[in-house]
XYZ file of C-alpha atoms in Angstrom:
737
model
C 28.353 31.806 10.667
C 28.605 29.501 13.699
C 30.490 26.214 13.786
C 27.376 24.083 13.339
C 26.288 25.918 10.209
C 29.791 25.653 8.792
C 29.736 21.918 9.319
C 26.402 21.534 7.523
C 27.404 23.733 4.598
C 30.472 21.593 4.039
C 28.528 18.357 4.000
C 25.195 19.111 2.385
C 23.137 21.268 0.109
C 20.395 21.839 2.641
C 18.198 24.906 2.279
C 17.831 27.362 5.199
C 14.713 25.725 6.671
C 16.257 22.257 6.435
C 19.382 23.542 8.208
C 17.254 25.029 10.952
C 15.528 21.665 11.422
C 18.882 19.848 11.571
C 20.203 22.169 14.286
C 17.050 22.161 16.431
C 17.993 19.047 18.409
C 16.739 19.829 21.920
C 13.096 19.660 22.939
C 9.965 18.871 20.898
C 10.106 19.716 17.187
C 7.402 19.507 14.516
C 8.738 19.501 10.947
C 5.908 20.091 8.488
C 7.439 18.582 5.361
C 5.451 19.070 2.171
C 5.538 16.534 -0.671
C 8.981 16.322 -2.298
C 10.527 18.778 0.163
C 13.559 16.645 1.063
C 12.433 15.360 4.455
C 14.555 12.195 4.260
C 17.659 14.275 3.624
C 16.745 16.539 6.535
C 16.188 13.630 8.927
C 19.391 11.948 7.782
C 21.533 15.043 8.357
C 19.826 15.627 11.689
C 20.878 12.146 12.872
C 24.438 12.706 11.605
C 24.556 16.093 13.333
C 23.468 14.512 16.627
C 26.211 11.890 16.398
C 29.122 13.882 14.980
C 28.540 17.379 16.353
C 26.527 16.803 19.527
C 28.404 13.650 20.531
C 25.229 11.597 20.979
C 25.734 7.829 20.910
C 23.932 6.088 18.019
C 22.645 3.742 20.723
C 20.604 6.629 22.178
C 18.747 7.532 18.961
C 15.479 6.006 17.764
C 14.179 6.827 14.259
C 10.950 5.158 13.163
C 9.044 5.218 9.902
C 6.353 3.156 8.201
C 8.086 1.148 5.475
C 11.196 -0.997 5.353
C 12.117 0.827 2.150
C 12.123 4.231 3.863
C 13.982 2.901 6.917
C 16.612 1.184 4.767
C 17.171 4.318 2.680
C 17.585 6.486 5.763
C 19.956 4.004 7.429
C 22.104 3.751 4.299
C 22.323 7.533 3.938
C 23.406 7.941 7.565
C 26.080 5.261 7.242
C 27.413 6.804 4.014
C 27.676 10.250 5.623
C 29.319 8.916 8.766
C 31.505 6.462 6.876
C 30.779 3.328 8.868
C 28.035 0.835 9.630
C 26.055 1.505 12.788
C 23.696 -0.844 14.573
C 21.142 1.923 14.949
C 17.448 1.739 15.652
C 16.410 3.206 12.288
C 13.463 0.998 11.479
C 9.705 0.700 11.097
C 7.337 0.887 14.049
C 6.716 -2.830 13.752
C 10.392 -3.749 13.532
C 11.214 -1.656 16.598
C 8.397 -3.241 18.569
C 9.410 -6.689 17.337
C 12.895 -6.132 18.752
C 11.446 -5.142 22.118
C 9.065 -8.111 22.144
C 11.808 -10.617 21.372
C 13.466 -9.456 24.590
C 10.500 -9.013 26.895
C 7.363 -10.818 25.671
C 7.823 -13.499 28.319
C 6.365 -11.034 30.873
C 3.067 -11.502 28.979
C 3.430 -15.290 29.203
C 4.406 -15.776 25.565
C 7.556 -17.563 24.491
C 10.143 -15.550 22.537
C 9.882 -17.798 19.465
C 6.353 -16.532 18.787
C 4.902 -16.640 15.269
C 3.451 -13.673 13.383
C 0.145 -14.313 11.605
C -0.525 -12.542 8.322
C -3.938 -11.502 6.997
C -4.611 -14.969 5.553
C -3.781 -16.656 8.856
C -6.051 -14.205 10.656
C -8.981 -15.125 8.423
C -8.392 -18.816 9.082
C -8.480 -18.238 12.859
C -11.641 -16.114 12.589
C -13.374 -18.817 10.530
C -12.503 -21.407 13.174
C -13.813 -19.101 15.900
C -17.085 -18.516 14.038
C -17.506 -22.249 13.696
C -16.822 -22.779 17.403
C -19.403 -20.104 18.288
C -21.966 -21.526 15.796
C -22.131 -18.235 13.904
C -22.940 -18.088 10.184
C -20.181 -16.628 7.955
C -22.860 -15.203 5.651
C -24.121 -13.011 8.484
C -20.785 -12.476 10.236
C -18.472 -11.767 7.300
C -14.854 -12.650 8.015
C -13.329 -9.470 6.471
C -15.736 -7.336 8.524
C -14.767 -9.046 11.780
C -11.101 -8.828 10.805
C -11.483 -5.067 10.364
C -13.249 -4.642 13.708
C -10.507 -6.572 15.513
C -7.837 -4.498 13.747
C -9.599 -1.234 14.603
C -9.886 -2.288 18.245
C -6.203 -3.158 18.474
C -5.145 0.089 16.806
C -7.119 1.931 19.477
C -5.959 -0.304 22.325
C -9.449 -1.742 22.955
C -9.417 -5.215 24.531
C -12.068 -7.898 23.840
C -13.592 -7.225 27.274
C -13.721 -3.449 26.704
C -15.298 -3.974 23.278
C -17.881 -6.345 24.752
C -18.805 -3.815 27.426
C -19.468 -1.213 24.712
C -21.978 -3.480 22.925
C -25.659 -4.072 23.687
C -26.209 -7.588 25.047
C -27.521 -9.878 22.323
C -26.612 -7.508 19.475
C -24.576 -8.520 16.438
C -21.638 -6.531 17.821
C -21.914 -8.363 21.136
C -21.548 -11.687 19.334
C -18.565 -10.305 17.412
C -17.028 -9.489 20.795
C -17.165 -13.199 21.663
C -15.375 -13.968 18.376
C -12.739 -11.341 19.216
C -12.188 -12.963 22.633
C -11.992 -16.429 21.070
C -9.598 -15.104 18.427
C -7.270 -13.705 21.094
C -7.379 -16.955 23.071
C -6.469 -18.927 19.934
C -3.486 -16.712 19.177
C -2.276 -17.001 22.772
C -2.569 -20.810 22.666
C -0.615 -20.881 19.389
C 2.079 -18.540 20.767
C 1.234 -16.210 17.890
C 0.699 -12.496 17.348
C -0.975 -10.728 14.460
C 0.511 -7.636 12.817
C -1.436 -5.203 15.012
C -0.307 -7.020 18.158
C 3.307 -6.073 17.581
C 2.706 -2.504 18.723
C -0.226 -3.241 21.041
C 1.684 -5.846 23.075
C 4.741 -3.582 23.242
C 2.624 -0.770 24.672
C 1.071 -3.257 27.108
C 4.546 -4.183 28.346
C 5.721 -0.565 28.636
C 2.571 0.573 30.454
C 2.520 -2.296 32.933
C 6.209 -2.948 33.578
C 7.831 0.282 34.724
C 11.338 -1.151 34.950
C 11.258 -2.052 31.245
C 9.805 1.353 30.351
C 12.502 3.102 32.373
C 15.239 1.232 30.493
C 13.914 2.279 27.085
C 13.166 5.842 28.160
C 16.778 6.173 29.299
C 18.097 4.455 26.174
C 16.241 6.640 23.652
C 17.279 10.167 24.534
C 16.455 11.394 21.003
C 13.424 10.175 19.061
C 12.463 10.932 15.461
C 9.201 9.857 13.822
C 8.626 9.966 10.064
C 5.154 10.288 8.465
C 3.671 11.316 11.811
C 0.344 12.136 10.162
C -0.138 8.401 9.553
C 0.215 7.311 13.188
C -2.761 5.682 14.878
C -3.722 5.748 18.543
C -1.515 2.859 19.671
C 1.543 4.169 17.758
C 0.931 7.590 19.302
C 0.905 6.015 22.770
C 4.092 4.038 22.033
C 6.026 7.149 21.026
C 4.561 9.199 23.864
C 5.720 6.646 26.450
C 9.285 6.588 25.145
C 9.570 10.386 24.813
C 8.110 11.216 28.204
C 11.436 11.494 30.052
C 13.683 13.554 27.749
C 11.126 15.286 25.487
C 13.656 15.327 22.637
C 11.054 14.220 20.134
C 11.092 15.304 16.502
C 8.078 14.379 14.365
C 8.109 14.842 10.607
C 5.011 14.762 8.478
C 2.468 16.491 6.293
C -1.152 16.813 7.336
C -2.000 17.317 3.642
C -0.890 13.729 2.997
C -2.910 12.003 5.716
C -4.763 9.447 3.560
C -5.012 6.406 5.825
C -7.703 7.424 8.317
C -9.801 4.512 7.057
C -7.242 2.175 8.627
C -6.740 4.042 11.866
C -4.442 6.993 11.116
C -5.440 9.966 13.274
C -4.698 13.349 11.708
C -5.164 14.958 15.136
C -1.818 13.495 16.211
C 0.036 15.926 13.951
C -2.470 18.794 14.143
C -2.403 18.702 17.973
C 1.331 18.095 18.437
C 1.807 21.592 19.823
C -0.964 20.936 22.360
C 0.766 17.734 23.477
C 4.095 19.578 23.715
C 3.394 23.281 24.447
C 7.087 24.157 24.169
C 7.327 22.619 20.693
C 8.976 24.423 17.808
C 7.478 24.190 14.292
C 9.496 24.384 11.065
C 7.918 24.230 7.609
C 9.682 22.649 4.636
C 7.883 24.157 1.660
C 10.511 24.119 -1.092
C 9.730 21.244 -3.437
C 12.494 19.444 -5.353
C 10.277 17.074 -7.322
C 7.623 18.737 -9.458
C 7.288 21.623 -11.879
C 5.739 24.884 -10.738
C 2.547 24.179 -12.704
C 1.992 20.825 -11.001
C 2.584 22.346 -7.563
C 0.197 25.176 -8.315
C -2.495 22.684 -9.351
C -1.953 20.677 -6.158
C -2.285 23.826 -4.053
C -5.514 24.868 -5.802
C -7.022 21.551 -4.724
C -5.699 21.194 -1.163
C -6.360 24.783 -0.093
C -10.074 23.918 -0.035
C -9.525 21.745 3.046
C -10.185 23.369 6.411
C -8.482 20.811 8.693
C -4.901 21.657 7.774
C -1.956 23.823 8.778
C -1.304 26.686 6.366
C 1.552 26.099 3.924
C 2.223 26.237 0.196
C 4.804 24.312 -1.783
C 7.067 26.259 -4.129
C 9.975 25.442 -6.409
C 12.757 27.236 -8.206
C 12.170 24.968 -11.201
C 10.543 26.306 -14.360
C 6.787 26.222 -14.869
C 6.944 23.167 -17.103
C 4.180 21.654 -19.236
C 0.598 22.570 -18.591
C -1.756 19.882 -17.325
C -3.588 17.762 -19.893
C -7.270 17.044 -19.378
C -9.215 14.540 -21.463
C -12.935 13.906 -21.337
C -13.686 10.426 -22.661
C -16.943 8.846 -23.811
C -16.347 5.531 -22.013
C -13.690 3.924 -19.831
C -12.336 2.168 -22.959
C -11.956 5.470 -24.768
C -10.222 6.865 -21.691
C -7.829 3.908 -21.546
C -7.116 4.227 -25.257
C -6.228 7.893 -24.836
C -3.800 6.985 -22.039
C -2.212 4.238 -24.149
C -1.812 6.539 -27.159
C -0.189 9.225 -25.030
C 2.224 6.686 -23.555
C 3.168 5.504 -27.037
C 3.573 9.080 -28.258
C 5.754 10.137 -25.323
C 7.658 6.854 -25.378
C 8.989 7.940 -28.750
C 10.543 11.023 -27.133
C 13.260 9.162 -25.214
C 10.955 8.146 -22.357
C 11.027 4.700 -20.715
C 7.876 2.733 -19.922
C 8.858 2.881 -16.254
C 8.561 6.681 -16.440
C 4.770 6.323 -16.619
C 2.389 5.665 -13.739
C -1.387 5.260 -13.958
C -2.925 6.040 -10.563
C -6.579 5.207 -9.954
C -8.986 5.420 -7.022
C -9.982 1.758 -6.993
C -8.479 -1.519 -8.236
C -11.603 -2.187 -10.332
C -10.545 0.576 -12.738
C -7.488 -1.377 -13.857
C -9.399 -3.910 -15.988
C -10.174 -1.589 -18.915
C -6.698 -0.064 -18.725
C -5.012 -3.479 -18.757
C -6.997 -4.629 -21.786
C -6.022 -1.594 -23.846
C -2.370 -1.605 -22.766
C -2.180 -5.257 -23.793
C -3.699 -4.495 -27.184
C -1.017 -1.826 -27.693
C 1.745 -4.224 -26.565
C 2.661 -1.841 -23.748
C 4.364 -3.683 -20.861
C 2.809 -2.953 -17.499
C 2.963 -4.073 -13.906
C 0.149 -3.932 -11.373
C 1.404 -2.782 -8.012
C -0.550 -3.980 -4.989
C -2.027 -7.085 -6.604
C -1.241 -10.595 -5.357
C 1.984 -10.304 -3.399
C 4.744 -12.807 -4.057
C 4.593 -13.869 -0.399
C 0.842 -14.508 -0.692
C 1.189 -17.183 -3.374
C 0.038 -20.594 -2.183
C 3.300 -22.463 -2.650
C 5.305 -19.735 -0.897
C 2.852 -19.616 2.005
C 3.017 -23.412 2.278
C 6.813 -23.503 2.604
C 6.775 -20.543 4.988
C 4.260 -22.509 7.091
C 6.731 -25.424 7.257
C 9.462 -23.024 8.375
C 7.136 -21.531 11.001
C 6.356 -24.985 12.458
C 10.047 -25.759 12.728
C 10.490 -22.488 14.619
C 7.271 -22.641 16.673
C 5.712 -26.147 16.900
C 2.574 -24.933 18.705
C 1.530 -22.881 15.654
C -1.636 -24.834 14.892
C -2.708 -22.647 11.966
C 0.491 -23.466 10.081
C 0.222 -27.156 11.037
C -3.331 -27.438 9.704
C -2.285 -25.630 6.540
C 0.440 -28.092 5.487
C -0.092 -31.344 7.380
C -1.743 -32.635 4.202
C 0.398 -30.649 1.716
C 1.371 -32.672 -0.250
C -1.407 -35.239 0.145
C -0.747 -37.666 3.008
C -4.302 -38.912 3.522
C -4.745 -36.624 6.533
C -8.197 -35.184 5.946
C -10.473 -32.936 7.991
C -11.905 -35.822 10.035
C -8.414 -36.897 11.116
C -7.491 -33.334 12.069
C -10.747 -32.934 14.038
C -10.009 -36.197 15.874
C -6.519 -34.956 16.810
C -7.955 -31.585 17.884
C -10.439 -33.252 20.254
C -7.657 -35.259 21.888
C -5.562 -32.081 22.206
C -8.458 -30.244 23.885
C -9.065 -33.054 26.398
C -5.366 -33.348 27.269
C -4.777 -29.583 27.058
C -1.841 -30.219 24.743
C -0.803 -28.745 21.418
C -1.712 -30.424 18.128
C 1.900 -31.269 17.453
C 2.387 -32.883 20.877
C -0.609 -35.129 20.198
C 0.650 -35.929 16.690
C 3.942 -37.143 18.175
C 2.202 -39.611 20.472
C 1.986 -43.323 19.725
C -1.621 -43.445 20.947
C -3.008 -41.246 18.166
C -0.835 -42.973 15.565
C -2.233 -46.366 16.619
C -5.834 -45.166 16.244
C -5.426 -44.257 12.566
C -5.359 -46.330 9.404
C -1.956 -47.471 8.221
C -1.919 -45.007 5.304
C -2.866 -42.038 7.472
C -0.515 -43.022 10.294
C 2.388 -43.350 7.871
C 1.627 -39.915 6.448
C 1.458 -38.388 9.918
C 4.683 -40.090 11.008
C 6.442 -38.748 7.919
C 5.247 -35.202 8.626
C 6.214 -35.318 12.318
C 9.648 -36.844 11.713
C 10.692 -34.139 9.240
C 9.560 -31.354 11.588
C 11.287 -32.898 14.610
C 14.503 -33.391 12.667
C 14.836 -29.733 11.741
C 13.577 -28.417 15.069
C 16.641 -30.036 16.568
C 18.994 -28.867 13.818
C 17.656 -25.348 13.105
C 20.162 -23.503 15.285
C 23.082 -25.230 13.557
C 21.873 -24.802 9.964
C 21.552 -21.934 7.518
C 18.006 -20.938 6.607
C 18.641 -21.881 2.966
C 19.676 -25.415 3.979
C 16.560 -25.863 6.132
C 14.376 -24.585 3.288
C 16.016 -26.865 0.704
C 15.649 -29.869 2.989
C 11.985 -29.165 3.761
C 11.150 -28.776 0.067
C 12.575 -32.209 -0.668
C 11.974 -34.263 2.490
C 8.323 -33.249 2.865
C 7.725 -34.397 -0.708
C 6.424 -30.953 -1.664
C 8.832 -30.439 -4.563
C 8.438 -33.999 -5.883
C 4.670 -33.601 -5.895
C 4.863 -30.451 -8.048
C 7.362 -32.064 -10.419
C 5.139 -35.134 -10.832
C 2.147 -32.952 -11.733
C 4.105 -31.683 -14.754
C 1.623 -28.928 -15.624
C 2.166 -25.313 -16.619
C 0.810 -24.238 -13.226
C 3.054 -26.627 -11.257
C 6.102 -25.484 -13.228
C 5.227 -21.880 -12.408
C 4.948 -22.808 -8.717
C 8.341 -24.474 -8.784
C 9.796 -21.295 -10.292
C 8.254 -19.297 -7.435
C 9.782 -21.642 -4.883
C 13.171 -21.219 -6.538
C 12.686 -17.444 -6.495
C 11.912 -17.652 -2.787
C 15.261 -19.364 -2.367
C 16.800 -16.219 -3.877
C 15.055 -14.201 -1.161
C 16.691 -16.424 1.462
C 20.127 -16.172 -0.187
C 19.797 -12.393 -0.264
C 18.924 -12.384 3.434
C 21.918 -14.583 4.283
C 24.241 -12.410 2.216
C 23.231 -9.343 4.244
C 23.013 -11.126 7.612
C 25.989 -13.392 8.266
C 24.708 -14.314 11.722
C 21.092 -14.612 10.599
C 18.801 -17.369 11.807
C 15.398 -18.838 11.047
C 13.568 -16.751 13.634
C 15.021 -13.496 12.306
C 14.321 -14.457 8.689
C 10.656 -15.257 9.408
C 10.420 -11.960 11.247
C 11.849 -10.081 8.266
C 9.474 -11.505 5.652
C 6.455 -11.093 7.934
C 7.113 -7.343 7.996
C 7.450 -6.980 4.233
C 4.953 -4.670 2.507
C 4.042 -4.047 -1.134
C 6.217 -0.956 -1.317
C 9.263 -3.025 -0.322
C 8.832 -5.108 -3.489
C 8.780 -2.120 -5.836
C 11.517 -2.409 -8.454
C 12.019 0.902 -10.241
C 14.444 -0.708 -12.715
C 11.739 -2.827 -14.380
C 10.805 -1.109 -17.651
C 7.039 -1.302 -17.465
C 4.175 1.123 -16.951
C 3.105 1.020 -13.317
C -0.584 0.642 -12.444
C -1.559 1.267 -8.849
C -4.113 2.838 -6.537
C -3.545 6.362 -5.307
C -3.147 5.021 -1.771
C -0.304 2.743 -2.876
C 1.482 5.585 -4.691
C 2.326 7.561 -1.566
C 6.083 7.901 -1.218
C 6.750 7.333 -4.929
C 7.310 9.728 -7.838
C 7.259 9.485 -11.639
C 8.070 11.737 -14.603
C 4.582 11.215 -16.080
C 1.405 10.536 -14.105
C -2.082 9.708 -15.400
C -5.048 9.995 -13.031
C -8.069 8.407 -14.758
C -11.573 8.233 -13.328
C -11.819 11.839 -12.141
C -15.602 11.644 -11.719
C -18.065 12.479 -8.979
C -18.998 9.295 -7.152
C -15.737 7.596 -8.073
C -13.213 10.239 -7.047
C -14.316 11.718 -4.754
C -16.158 8.547 -3.781
C -19.845 8.550 -2.923
C -19.079 7.502 0.633
C -16.808 10.512 1.177
C -19.851 12.809 1.018
C -21.205 11.264 4.226
C -18.995 13.588 6.289
C -16.833 16.693 5.776
C -13.863 14.705 7.096
C -14.404 12.047 4.432
C -14.370 14.568 1.606
C -11.254 16.246 3.010
C -9.434 12.903 3.077
C -10.398 12.307 -0.573
C -9.020 15.752 -1.401
C -5.777 14.888 0.358
C -5.640 11.710 -1.725
C -6.001 13.817 -4.892
C -3.207 16.073 -3.628
C -0.981 13.041 -3.105
C -1.721 11.825 -6.635
C -0.949 15.172 -8.259
C 2.315 15.576 -6.351
C 3.582 12.173 -7.547
C 4.178 13.790 -10.973
C 7.530 15.359 -11.712
C 7.080 16.674 -15.264
C 3.718 15.817 -16.839
C 0.274 15.321 -15.349
C -2.868 14.001 -17.065
C -6.334 14.204 -15.493
C -9.011 12.229 -17.342
C -12.599 11.241 -16.834
C -15.306 9.374 -18.691
C -18.892 10.431 -19.311
C -20.022 6.813 -19.071
C -18.229 4.091 -17.101
C -18.869 0.383 -16.675
C -17.823 -0.488 -13.135
C -18.917 -3.295 -10.805
C -21.267 -4.578 -13.510
C -23.118 -1.267 -13.896
C -22.872 1.376 -16.575
C -23.294 4.868 -15.153
C -23.001 8.481 -16.231
C -21.095 10.814 -13.933
C -20.204 14.506 -13.923
C -16.635 15.733 -13.815
C -14.865 15.510 -10.446
C -14.997 18.608 -8.268
C -11.224 18.223 -7.847
C -10.665 19.078 -11.510
C -12.926 22.104 -11.265
C -10.940 23.327 -8.249
C -7.804 23.668 -10.386
C -7.287 27.065 -12.025
C -8.291 26.607 -15.676
C -5.251 28.595 -16.798
C -3.051 25.719 -15.641
C -4.522 23.421 -18.297
C -3.092 23.071 -21.776
C -4.710 25.598 -24.084
C -3.008 25.507 -27.441
C -5.733 26.560 -29.884
C -8.368 28.625 -28.126
C -9.459 29.789 -24.694
C -10.991 26.992 -22.624
C -14.679 27.718 -21.969
C -15.384 28.443 -18.320
C -18.403 26.116 -18.549
C -16.232 23.022 -18.217
C -15.081 24.274 -14.817
C -18.095 26.132 -13.525
C -21.232 24.571 -14.984
C -19.951 21.169 -16.130
C -21.800 21.647 -19.437
C -21.088 19.036 -22.091
C -19.013 19.732 -25.158
C -20.068 18.228 -28.439
C -17.932 15.229 -29.458
C -16.115 17.374 -32.025
C -15.407 20.105 -29.475
C -13.961 17.461 -27.183
C -11.718 16.115 -29.928
C -10.659 19.569 -31.067
C -9.938 20.975 -27.654
C -8.674 18.047 -25.675
C -6.353 16.725 -28.349
C -4.987 20.062 -29.581
C -2.537 20.139 -32.460
C -2.985 16.406 -33.033
C -5.785 16.467 -35.573
C -6.461 18.725 -38.514
C -10.154 18.476 -39.331
C -12.079 19.717 -42.348
C -15.859 19.535 -42.482
C -17.391 17.292 -45.166
C -20.956 16.840 -46.335
C -21.374 13.064 -46.373
C -23.582 12.900 -43.218
C -26.699 12.650 -45.408
C -25.379 9.368 -46.821
C -25.846 7.477 -43.526
C -28.911 5.866 -41.950
C -29.682 3.950 -38.763
C -28.653 0.337 -39.210
C -25.835 1.078 -41.676
C -22.626 -0.860 -41.226
C -19.609 1.429 -41.248
C -15.838 1.291 -40.908
C -13.713 3.810 -39.058
C -10.018 4.312 -39.808
C -9.151 3.866 -36.158
C -12.054 2.085 -34.453
C -12.729 -0.585 -37.073
C -16.171 -1.872 -38.075
C -19.427 -0.957 -36.386
C -23.136 -0.247 -36.826
C -25.055 3.037 -36.530
C -27.594 2.774 -33.693
C -29.007 6.322 -33.622
C -28.662 9.618 -35.503
C -29.233 13.055 -33.979
C -29.354 16.293 -36.018
C -28.495 19.433 -34.054
C -26.794 22.792 -34.663
C -26.016 21.909 -38.263
C -24.212 18.689 -37.337
C -25.249 15.031 -37.237
C -24.121 12.935 -34.265
C -24.140 9.176 -34.795
C -24.141 6.644 -31.975
C -22.117 3.739 -33.328
C -21.556 0.310 -31.749
C -18.042 -0.807 -32.698
C -17.167 -4.494 -32.545
C -14.077 -4.166 -30.374
C -14.420 -0.803 -28.628
C -18.079 -0.564 -27.648
C -20.315 2.454 -28.207
C -18.969 5.826 -29.374
C -20.644 9.098 -30.386
C -19.162 10.675 -33.519
C -19.991 13.799 -35.503
C -20.467 12.519 -39.072
C -19.397 15.821 -40.655
C -15.894 15.241 -39.288
C -15.556 11.517 -38.489
C -13.294 9.456 -40.823
C -15.903 6.753 -41.498
C -17.218 5.029 -44.584
C -20.320 2.976 -45.250
C -19.861 -0.756 -45.848
C -22.066 -1.825 -48.765
């Protein structure tokens, strides 16, 4: 065994393929890392090997990923293995580009104290641009324009290039004028949106060779995590930096490319060996997360995709529990089954946080939430309203942004009248007109005596108060801690007093959120002794939902399948496995769409460590419509022998012909060993219109009766659970006289 292998064996439990990846440091390397295959450990040890065994300076290594959580975990692991803190570039794409922009954005005629606009700020700018162009929001929907602008930036398409691609006079051509106006507004406000962070960095590197040369020489070794999720502009960014030394290692899994709808290009990973003909490929196929049964089910689904590199996950773990499938009558019945299973398993030393319910669309959560609440099961919705998106938090962040960047007109217009200072829309429009004529910023005009003198005494006093507070802390910001600036702004703007005077449940809740935001600032200051306002605003602007995930909270987690990527749970429920919902109707418009849906199913299945439940409902109320849907093709793609089969052989019909079981067959098969049923003869006692009571479902009324195959099926409308179909020969119901 050579010296390098000896070193790795002493310091890790890497498997042979992981070791090979760690040692392959020179030249292009593609690591195909399947779900749960230990890619973070591999990347971590590869960085340590470069530093300790190859003598590479940490300064010469760049490692980029997509979430702060993943970057932080990797950085911490490296520092633990090396035994000291390193100021390494282990960070997200956006953080890396932010660091470059803070040094060089002046070459694009921006100032280095630029502001970052979030999605809400973007919508505000777009609305203003639509108004300026006299375009109707009902025809030119803001979210649609926002998506077009984002797509253009992710592909490196400028407003002019987009305009040239559109027919003159078309709707798209008019959107191009909004895009151009949007860009001009951001430039005037010294602001960038999230997509600009990478786009502007690439613009600098492509047009300023001396800057590109510096970074190419600096980053002799580059590693990219989740390469399958890179879009065109991220691909160009990495390609520029790696062009000199070619020591580029990309890690990813084409089977987990689920973000093509927001720009991810699966061709980046599939064509890596075309981009780098001398590239080496290593597959990490040993899974450390899931049971053999779960991995087998995942493989049965994903192998039906054609646009993928051949691989198959395996594990040395035992087979584990078979997969549970439940066919519900309605979405409420489905949710009730999930709740009952959680309660049952919770009694076997499980925690609520061990359970995750992963659905295709947020709209599915309503029925699940209602039932979980009725069972007193604590739950948390992941990916709902973010803490940083709450009004009061956004308001105080806007104040901080103005202190940092006084030409940020979006933030000024947001809070100049928060709390109320008598500064209404007409006053703001008046100030804007003066600013346009003088070619000055809003804040510069607000500071002037001329505009103050043209306003009523009440309005002028309010404006003076606003301006004086901002000016005071603009001068002091470099001498003060962020927490002190925040505390002062809360009080001196009157924002906190206004909430306290309202004395309502809502205002008290908002005050609590503002206090919690102070904890965020304290945490930042604790970890960044030399931190400043600019850096803090940068940090929170790059926060994502996944960064707020707290695994220690004992609650069932509800989230979309897209949000679940990168997470894992002992028990996973995947409700809504129906044609038209999952896979979605839209996915059938192209083979690529259906393959992405299948990859999403693969991601969902491989989130489960020990137990997996796949459920679907014959009838579902969604978006105000009640529809019937056949079982999802993804369930039928799984080998039926992998499903739980405790009492009798599962009929092939459920997988091949999608034929319906009778309600009793569903109960008997899909809840095996949980009910012992004996046939009775009281069906003849019931008639349409009878009021009945069910031991579990409560009171209801019989709507229809159907006699078939020696059994009588009653359609019963229950007061609290809606309509259910029950076989009277077996159902525990009684007539109410």
